[in-house]
Amino acid sequence: MIQDFADNKVLPEFDVCIVGAGPAGITVALKLGEAGLKVGLLEAGGMTFEQRSQDIYEVESIGRDLYANSTRLRFLGGTSNHWSGRCRPFVHWDFERKTVGDLPGWPISFDEMQRYLPEAMKILDLPAQGFESENGPLKGGYFEADIFALSPPTRFAEKYLEQLRDSSNIVLALNCNLTEIKLDQSDEHAVGIEVAGYDKQRHAVKSKYYIMAMGAIENSRILLNSSSLASIDAVRDMAGVGFMEHLNVGLGEFILNEYSEKKSWQYYTTEKIIEEKSVGRGNVAFGILQEITSYGRTAKIKTFLKGLVCGLGVKDKVQYLSSLHCPGEGVIGTLLEQFPKRDMNRITLSDEIDYFGLKRAKLNWQLGSDDLHTIRTIAIEIAKAFADSGLGFVKLRDYIHRDDVPLPVSPHAHHMGGTRMALDASGGVVDGNCKVFGLDNLFIVGSSVFATGGGGNPTMPLVQLALRLADYIADMAKH
Ligand SMILES: Cc1cc2nc3c(=O)[nH]c(=O)nc-3n(C[C@H](O)[C@H](O)[C@H](O)COP(=O)(O)OP(=O)(O)OC[C@H]3O[C@@H](n4cnc5c(N)ncnc54)[C@H](O)[C@@H]3O)c2cc1C
């Protein structure tokens, strides 16, 4: 059932209380509801976008801009309301690195993740044939064809609204904001959480287990704001540590040797380049500009032709004319792994206060020297491989080989880490079962638990982890 917390503040005691109804929270809620547990799913926003909720996502940014206010959505369905749907799984090597950056790698095996891939693919409406690649490897062995699949993209609120409404085991409470997590005297057990509606009145909610699913930045922010958690080593020392984004860098431009109907080529780093060059993983995409633009060496001619043809009223010939003389030209973009660091890119608290009196997140997103090394090495190696394979010519941007030219990096809206998964509290906030170290009933799910970001997209793996957590809790609840 769905309840608006603005109208009805009475919530029953739950078996499992999940906070945040984006892809992570909705996935766990539905699976636990199906397993027969009484589930509370508390969502800060309502059914659609409202500024009063979104304002709470304002952050204090003191590094490179992550656009963290506009790349998250704070209402039912969360950021899935505007995600693009690209899915690319982790690779088994991601789980075999002992240390990445200066932090420990994943404490679980790749198979643990892989087990949940088919179920996650169904949830995300991915094509049955799975992940596909269209182009072959480049010469040199450093890059192979990337594989990926596109979700429609699945909007979780739209897809699962009816199921949430009809479930007799799930109470979805809208406009219900988590403000604090309370521990009992043992300091080992969450005894309740405090929530508030937009009238700012605080209310207690009780449950056997609690799961935080508020997105990567908020999972850290709420832990850091909860004063009763300050005595928990993992929270005090590690909450906010190891935040990561994927690096989105324009590497340069390319011109094909021959005209091609194909409009994009996507490559992925092989283990050879990771081992030989000590770089992060990732995707390099060559995309042909689809439109006649004022960009590139033939821009002037194309613009002239466009004007001429449009003026004559034969718009359908624009594409033909624009490609007549041109072998093709395009831009090269990336989705590259950022190494997690203990002291860099840490989420901390600002002195600025939000509507509910909680400290806002302070983000200092920076590029490390090893991130710079990843970008530059991959740029140079892919340019060589592209040319050696006879596909065309690449012109790299000046900042790839010059330190005096600022290197612009944009985020991909992939917020990861901050409550990372590790073997013990010296390396992270949660254990291999997503349980907060030192507490017996507080769990975290979402890309905040990623130990590394790899070179793929985060939503499918976080759905895999959500399914795995649901199985773990359903099993615990039986005993
Ligand atoms: C433009 C864009 C394109 C993207 N494209 C891709 C893509 O192609 N592939 C991909 O894998 N990923 C993509 N992403 C990322 C993807 O959207 C996220 O990985 C995914 O939505 C994260 O799911 P989540 O459930 O962990 O968090 P969210 O979707 O952020 O959900 C968190 C939920 O928690 C709620 N909440 C927050 N605070 C509180 C609180 N205090 N109390 C109660 N509830 C709270 C929020 O309202 C929200 O509903 C994209 C993101 C953007 C912005």
Short mmCIF file of C-alpha atoms and ligand atoms in Angstrom, two decimals, residues 18-27 41-46 53-54 56-57 67 70-88 124 149-151 153 155-156 173 175-180 194-196 198 212-219 221-222 246 335 354 356 358 412-416 445-448 450 456-463, ligand 1:
data_model
loop_
_atom_site.label_atom_id
_atom_site.label_comp_id
_atom_site.label_asym_id
_atom_site.label_seq_id
_atom_site.Cartn_x
_atom_site.Cartn_y
_atom_site.Cartn_z
CA ILE A 18 14.18 0.49 3.79
CA VAL A 19 14.93 4.17 3.36
CA GLY A 20 15.02 5.51 -0.21
CA ALA A 21 12.86 4.34 -3.12
CA GLY A 22 15.21 4.44 -6.11
CA PRO A 23 16.37 1.34 -8.03
CA ALA A 24 18.20 -0.06 -4.97
CA GLY A 25 15.41 0.46 -2.41
CA ILE A 26 12.55 -0.64 -4.67
CA THR A 27 14.43 -3.81 -5.70
CA LEU A 41 9.74 1.65 2.20
CA LEU A 42 10.25 5.26 3.25
CA GLU A 43 10.72 7.82 0.48
CA ALA A 44 11.69 11.45 1.08
CA GLY A 45 9.88 12.79 -1.96
CA GLY A 46 6.40 12.36 -3.39
CA SER A 53 12.56 17.95 -1.59
CA GLN A 54 15.17 18.55 -4.29
CA ILE A 56 17.83 19.05 0.29
CA TYR A 57 20.25 17.65 -2.33
CA TYR A 67 26.65 18.79 -10.42
CA SER A 70 21.01 18.12 -10.75
CA THR A 71 22.37 14.60 -11.24
CA ARG A 72 20.18 13.13 -8.50
CA LEU A 73 16.40 13.19 -8.19
CA ARG A 74 14.68 13.17 -4.81
CA PHE A 75 11.26 11.59 -5.37
CA LEU A 76 9.72 8.13 -5.95
CA GLY A 77 11.94 6.18 -8.34
CA GLY A 78 14.95 8.34 -7.45
CA THR A 79 17.49 9.08 -10.15
CA SER A 80 16.04 6.33 -12.36
CA ASN A 81 13.57 9.07 -13.36
CA HIS A 82 16.26 10.42 -15.65
CA TRP A 83 18.96 7.78 -16.06
CA SER A 84 19.99 6.83 -19.61
CA GLY A 85 19.88 3.04 -19.27
CA ARG A 86 23.38 2.00 -20.36
CA CYS A 87 24.39 -1.23 -18.62
CA ARG A 88 27.84 -2.78 -18.60
CA LEU A 124 16.11 -3.42 -16.03
CA ALA A 149 23.13 -3.34 -23.30
CA LEU A 150 20.57 -0.59 -23.22
CA SER A 151 17.64 -0.51 -20.83
CA PRO A 153 15.47 2.95 -19.75
CA ARG A 155 11.74 4.09 -14.76
CA PHE A 156 11.33 2.32 -11.44
CA ALA A 173 5.45 6.03 2.84
CA ASN A 175 7.24 12.51 1.87
CA CYS A 176 8.98 10.75 4.75
CA ASN A 177 12.58 11.89 5.37
CA LEU A 178 15.12 9.95 7.38
CA THR A 179 16.83 12.37 9.76
CA GLU A 180 18.62 10.17 12.32
CA GLU A 194 13.75 9.19 13.25
CA VAL A 195 11.84 10.52 10.25
CA ALA A 196 10.21 13.85 9.45
CA TYR A 198 7.75 18.59 5.58
CA MET A 212 19.75 2.66 3.82
CA ALA A 213 19.22 3.06 0.05
CA MET A 214 19.41 6.82 -0.41
CA GLY A 215 22.05 7.02 -3.15
CA ALA A 216 25.82 7.21 -2.67
CA ILE A 217 26.18 10.76 -1.35
CA GLU A 218 23.18 10.64 0.99
CA ASN A 219 24.10 7.26 2.48
CA ARG A 221 25.75 12.13 4.69
CA ILE A 222 23.04 10.59 6.86
CA HIS A 246 33.71 7.84 -13.73
CA LEU A 335 34.06 6.49 -19.19
CA ASP A 354 19.38 21.84 5.22
CA PHE A 356 15.58 19.57 8.45
CA LEU A 358 21.04 18.35 9.00
CA HIS A 412 29.12 10.81 -15.52
CA ALA A 413 26.54 11.12 -12.70
CA HIS A 414 27.85 7.80 -11.36
CA HIS A 415 28.28 8.42 -7.63
CA MET A 416 30.10 5.49 -6.02
CA VAL A 445 22.76 -0.78 -0.44
CA GLY A 446 23.54 1.10 -3.62
CA SER A 447 26.72 2.14 -5.38
CA SER A 448 28.01 3.71 -2.14
CA PHE A 450 31.27 -0.28 -4.29
CA GLY A 456 31.08 -0.03 -16.40
CA ASN A 457 27.84 1.65 -15.39
CA PRO A 458 26.75 1.38 -11.76
CA THR A 459 23.00 0.75 -11.80
CA MET A 460 22.88 -2.87 -12.92
CA PRO A 461 25.53 -3.98 -10.38
CA LEU A 462 23.79 -2.09 -7.59
CA VAL A 463 20.56 -3.87 -8.48
C1 LIG B 1 21.45 11.93 -16.28
C2 LIG B 1 21.84 10.60 -15.68
C3 LIG B 1 22.08 9.52 -16.51
C4 LIG B 1 22.45 8.29 -15.94
N1 LIG B 1 22.66 7.24 -16.78
C5 LIG B 1 23.04 6.06 -16.28
C6 LIG B 1 23.28 4.96 -17.15
O1 LIG B 1 23.15 5.06 -18.37
N2 LIG B 1 23.65 3.78 -16.59
C7 LIG B 1 23.78 3.63 -15.24
O2 LIG B 1 24.12 2.53 -14.79
N3 LIG B 1 23.54 4.65 -14.40
C8 LIG B 1 23.17 5.87 -14.87
N4 LIG B 1 22.92 6.91 -14.03
C9 LIG B 1 23.05 6.68 -12.56
C10 LIG B 1 21.77 6.05 -11.98
O3 LIG B 1 20.71 6.93 -12.11
C11 LIG B 1 22.03 5.69 -10.50
O4 LIG B 1 23.10 4.75 -10.47
C12 LIG B 1 20.84 5.05 -9.80
O5 LIG B 1 19.67 5.81 -9.92
C13 LIG B 1 21.16 4.88 -8.31
O6 LIG B 1 20.12 4.19 -7.68
P1 LIG B 1 19.88 4.29 -6.11
O7 LIG B 1 18.60 3.63 -5.82
O8 LIG B 1 21.08 3.82 -5.38
O9 LIG B 1 19.81 5.87 -5.80
P2 LIG B 1 18.72 6.97 -6.33
O10 LIG B 1 18.18 6.57 -7.64
O11 LIG B 1 19.42 8.24 -6.22
O12 LIG B 1 17.57 6.85 -5.24
C14 LIG B 1 17.71 7.28 -3.92
C15 LIG B 1 16.32 7.51 -3.31
O13 LIG B 1 16.48 7.85 -1.92
C16 LIG B 1 15.61 8.89 -1.58
N5 LIG B 1 16.16 9.60 -0.41
C17 LIG B 1 17.28 10.36 -0.36
N6 LIG B 1 17.44 10.85 0.89
C18 LIG B 1 16.45 10.37 1.64
C19 LIG B 1 16.08 10.51 3.01
N7 LIG B 1 16.78 11.26 3.86
N8 LIG B 1 14.97 9.88 3.48
C20 LIG B 1 14.22 9.11 2.62
N9 LIG B 1 14.53 8.94 1.32
C21 LIG B 1 15.63 9.56 0.83
C22 LIG B 1 15.56 9.75 -2.85
O14 LIG B 1 14.42 10.57 -2.89
C23 LIG B 1 15.58 8.69 -3.95
O15 LIG B 1 14.29 8.28 -4.32
C24 LIG B 1 22.57 8.15 -14.53
C25 LIG B 1 22.32 9.25 -13.70
C26 LIG B 1 21.97 10.47 -14.27
C27 LIG B 1 21.73 11.64 -13.38
#
